Tab-separated table of C-alpha atoms in Angstrom:
chain	number	residue	atom	x	y	z
G	1	MET	CA	-3.296	71.844	32.128
G	2	LEU	CA	-0.080	71.304	30.253
G	3	LYS	CA	-0.779	67.825	30.724
G	4	ARG	CA	-3.847	67.442	30.359
G	5	CYS	CA	-2.820	68.935	26.357
G	6	TRP	CA	-0.713	66.580	25.724
G	7	LEU	CA	-2.374	63.338	26.542
G	8	ALA	CA	-5.152	65.138	23.671
G	9	LEU	CA	-2.509	65.574	21.612
G	10	LEU	CA	-1.292	62.083	22.656
G	11	LEU	CA	-4.859	60.318	22.076
G	12	LEU	CA	-5.783	62.445	18.849
G	13	LEU	CA	-2.258	60.576	17.212
G	14	ALA	CA	-3.592	57.674	18.263
G	15	VAL	CA	-6.445	57.952	16.871
G	16	LEU	CA	-5.290	59.161	13.756
G	17	ALA	CA	-2.791	56.516	13.548
G	18	ALA	CA	-5.305	53.440	14.781
G	19	PRO	CA	-5.393	50.455	12.152
G	20	GLY	CA	-8.840	50.678	11.408
G	21	ARG	CA	-8.621	54.039	9.627
G	22	ALA	CA	-11.406	54.888	6.585
G	23	GLU	CA	-7.882	55.761	4.723
G	24	ALA	CA	-5.622	53.522	2.961
G	25	GLN	CA	-2.282	53.658	3.094
G	26	TYR	CA	0.322	52.875	-0.129
G	27	TYR	CA	4.039	53.217	-0.320
G	28	PHE	CA	4.184	51.873	-3.417
G	29	SER	CA	7.187	51.944	-6.265
G	30	LEU	CA	7.538	52.384	-10.006
G	31	SER	CA	8.609	48.022	-9.806
G	32	ASP	CA	5.074	47.944	-7.575
G	33	LEU	CA	3.208	50.328	-10.292
G	34	GLU	CA	5.236	48.196	-13.313
G	35	LYS	CA	3.438	45.379	-11.556
G	36	LEU	CA	0.420	46.341	-11.462
G	37	PHE	CA	0.215	48.277	-14.863
G	38	VAL	CA	1.810	45.596	-17.132
G	39	GLN	CA	1.603	42.701	-15.613
G	40	ASP	CA	-1.670	42.528	-14.297
G	41	GLN	CA	-2.604	44.432	-17.490
G	42	GLN	CA	-4.798	46.470	-14.838
G	43	TYR	CA	-6.158	49.209	-16.987
G	44	PHE	CA	-7.784	52.807	-16.506
G	45	VAL	CA	-11.530	53.522	-17.965
G	46	LEU	CA	-11.739	57.117	-18.474
G	47	ASP	CA	-15.023	57.458	-17.850
G	48	ASP	CA	-15.400	61.201	-16.542
G	49	GLU	CA	-16.975	60.751	-13.482
G	50	GLY	CA	-19.648	58.471	-15.117
G	51	PHE	CA	-20.454	60.659	-17.438
G	52	GLY	CA	-18.362	58.965	-19.797
G	53	ASP	CA	-19.349	55.805	-22.081
G	54	PRO	CA	-17.626	52.767	-19.940
G	55	SER	CA	-17.229	50.873	-23.241
G	56	VAL	CA	-14.504	53.507	-24.911
G	57	ASN	CA	-10.967	55.569	-23.389
G	58	HIS	CA	-9.258	53.008	-21.296
G	59	LEU	CA	-5.899	53.954	-20.810
G	60	HIS	CA	-2.939	50.849	-21.138
G	61	PHE	CA	0.757	50.598	-20.122
G	62	SER	CA	2.714	48.488	-22.137
G	63	HIS	CA	6.036	49.386	-20.526
G	64	ILE	CA	7.442	51.460	-17.108
G	65	ASP	CA	10.716	52.458	-16.587
G	66	THR	CA	11.164	51.589	-13.126
G	67	THR	CA	14.524	53.851	-12.925
G	68	THR	CA	12.604	57.342	-14.514
G	69	GLY	CA	9.341	56.352	-14.198
G	70	ASN	CA	8.464	57.385	-18.130
G	71	PHE	CA	6.045	54.817	-19.795
G	72	THR	CA	4.693	54.129	-22.998
G	73	GLY	CA	0.882	52.849	-23.693
G	74	TYR	CA	-1.881	53.176	-25.583
G	75	ILE	CA	-4.988	54.852	-25.430
G	76	TRP	CA	-8.267	52.767	-27.124
G	77	ALA	CA	-11.179	55.852	-28.351
G	78	PRO	CA	-10.272	58.914	-26.237
G	79	GLN	CA	-13.437	61.045	-26.657
G	80	ILE	CA	-12.415	64.844	-27.476
G	81	VAL	CA	-14.066	67.154	-29.471
G	82	PRO	CA	-15.275	66.011	-32.567
G	83	ALA	CA	-14.098	62.633	-31.323
G	84	ILE	CA	-11.623	60.098	-32.543
G	85	ALA	CA	-13.172	57.422	-34.082
G	86	LYS	CA	-12.164	53.713	-32.485
G	87	LYS	CA	-8.601	53.260	-32.356
G	88	SER	CA	-5.738	52.959	-30.449
G	89	LEU	CA	-3.583	56.032	-30.086
G	90	PRO	CA	0.012	55.463	-29.318
G	91	VAL	CA	0.447	57.907	-25.802
G	92	SER	CA	3.828	58.313	-23.889
G	93	GLY	CA	4.069	59.808	-20.036
G	94	THR	CA	5.577	59.876	-17.453
G	95	ILE	CA	4.263	58.492	-13.216
G	96	THR	CA	6.013	60.452	-10.118
G	97	ILE	CA	5.783	59.524	-7.145
G	98	ASN	CA	6.036	61.805	-4.088
G	99	PRO	CA	6.884	60.420	-0.872
G	100	ASP	CA	4.644	61.068	1.941
G	101	SER	CA	6.214	64.432	3.802
G	102	PHE	CA	3.503	64.943	6.114
G	103	ILE	CA	5.389	65.610	9.307
G	104	GLY	CA	7.811	63.138	8.326
G	105	GLY	CA	5.322	60.904	7.977
G	106	LEU	CA	3.550	59.914	10.621
G	107	PHE	CA	-0.017	60.443	9.761
G	108	GLY	CA	0.835	57.672	7.582
G	109	THR	CA	-1.477	59.628	4.228
G	110	GLY	CA	0.645	57.160	1.642
G	111	ASN	CA	2.594	58.162	-1.209
G	112	TYR	CA	1.344	60.659	-4.194
G	113	TYR	CA	1.717	59.927	-6.844
G	114	GLY	CA	1.251	61.984	-10.378
G	115	ILE	CA	0.935	61.243	-13.617
G	116	SER	CA	1.055	63.035	-17.103
G	117	PHE	CA	1.080	61.587	-20.689
G	118	SER	CA	-0.071	62.655	-24.131
G	119	TRP	CA	-1.357	61.448	-27.571
G	120	ASP	CA	-1.388	63.187	-31.021
G	121	ASP	CA	-3.410	61.865	-34.167
G	122	ASN	CA	-2.265	63.002	-37.207
G	123	SER	CA	-3.437	59.674	-39.327
G	124	THR	CA	-6.218	61.412	-41.669
G	125	PHE	CA	-4.906	63.807	-44.174
G	126	CYS	CA	-5.320	67.604	-43.521
G	127	PHE	CA	-6.798	66.841	-40.022
G	128	ASP	CA	-4.425	66.532	-36.737
G	129	GLN	CA	-5.712	66.127	-33.157
G	130	SER	CA	-3.448	66.111	-29.552
G	131	ALA	CA	-3.873	65.985	-25.441
G	132	SER	CA	-1.802	66.331	-23.470
G	133	TYR	CA	-3.151	64.564	-19.495
G	134	THR	CA	-2.334	65.988	-16.405
G	135	GLY	CA	-3.121	64.327	-13.203
G	136	ALA	CA	-2.742	62.281	-9.816
G	137	ILE	CA	-3.620	58.629	-9.393
G	138	THR	CA	-5.305	57.947	-5.974
G	139	PHE	CA	-5.356	54.056	-4.647
G	140	ARG	CA	-7.829	52.849	-2.795
G	141	GLY	CA	-7.341	48.620	-1.821
G	142	TYR	CA	-7.721	45.590	-2.882
G	143	ARG	CA	-10.818	44.030	-3.248
G	144	GLY	CA	-11.213	40.436	-4.836
G	145	GLY	CA	-7.274	40.541	-5.677
G	146	LYS	CA	-7.598	43.548	-7.351
G	147	MET	CA	-6.316	47.060	-7.239
G	148	GLN	CA	-9.791	49.318	-6.285
G	149	ALA	CA	-8.118	53.075	-7.895
G	150	ASN	CA	-8.610	56.471	-9.141
G	151	ILE	CA	-7.506	58.749	-11.775
G	152	ALA	CA	-8.430	62.513	-12.320
G	153	GLY	CA	-7.139	65.813	-14.173
G	154	SER	CA	-7.368	68.012	-16.718
G	155	ILE	CA	-6.866	67.270	-20.426
G	156	ASP	CA	-4.836	70.722	-22.657
G	157	ALA	CA	-6.651	69.336	-26.088
G	158	SER	CA	-6.356	70.774	-30.045
G	159	TRP	CA	-7.059	69.414	-33.402
G	160	ALA	CA	-6.577	71.381	-36.230
G	161	GLU	CA	-8.134	70.872	-40.292
G	162	CYS	CA	-7.048	72.332	-43.427
G	163	GLN	CA	-9.828	74.348	-43.947
G	164	ILE	CA	-11.090	75.419	-40.385
G	165	GLY	CA	-7.445	76.107	-38.832
G	166	PRO	CA	-6.442	75.011	-34.716
G	167	VAL	CA	-8.734	74.849	-32.433
G	168	ASN	CA	-8.256	74.228	-28.235
G	169	PHE	CA	-10.925	72.440	-25.876
G	170	SER	CA	-8.497	72.968	-23.528
G	171	PRO	CA	-8.968	72.934	-19.812
G	172	ILE	CA	-11.171	69.505	-20.111
G	173	ALA	CA	-11.607	67.436	-17.186
G	174	PHE	CA	-10.868	63.904	-16.845
G	175	SER	CA	-11.556	61.040	-14.470
G	176	GLY	CA	-11.589	57.242	-14.158
G	177	VAL	CA	-11.635	53.709	-12.533
G	178	LEU	CA	-8.870	50.375	-12.476
G	179	VAL	CA	-10.133	47.433	-14.115
G	180	LYS	CA	-9.569	44.416	-15.645
């Protein structure tokens, strides 16, 4: 009986570790992400699960520090109420790599990639709008030489106007896909 349990467990592990699994396993370093996002210029279109306009609201990376994960870049026309006019706003943030640690990496799920970034627009007199994004990136594999990935999380957003005062729009969900 014990021998049969061990055989069943080994069979289960062999099936889970089989190379033909549907899930991709990625163990990117910050240098790999710098190449993908900065050098190869792939960026995220934040489309809010397909409900947003994919022609606006792009997150672009200009620099990634390969030792800390801190990055700079810009976001094009973020879609927070009230909507920003179509212009670029500088962003800064951090990408964190959380190692695959499920039973010592035995199941090969790949690393977990957290991301947080923010922007502030106070370019108009008596009006200020800001947002902080917190989420994660999932890499799905290469297709046609380009990495496929998703990003999702939540936004803490607020705006203030002289006549009205501060208004919070939080939490707001966001999501998107990696494109070039």
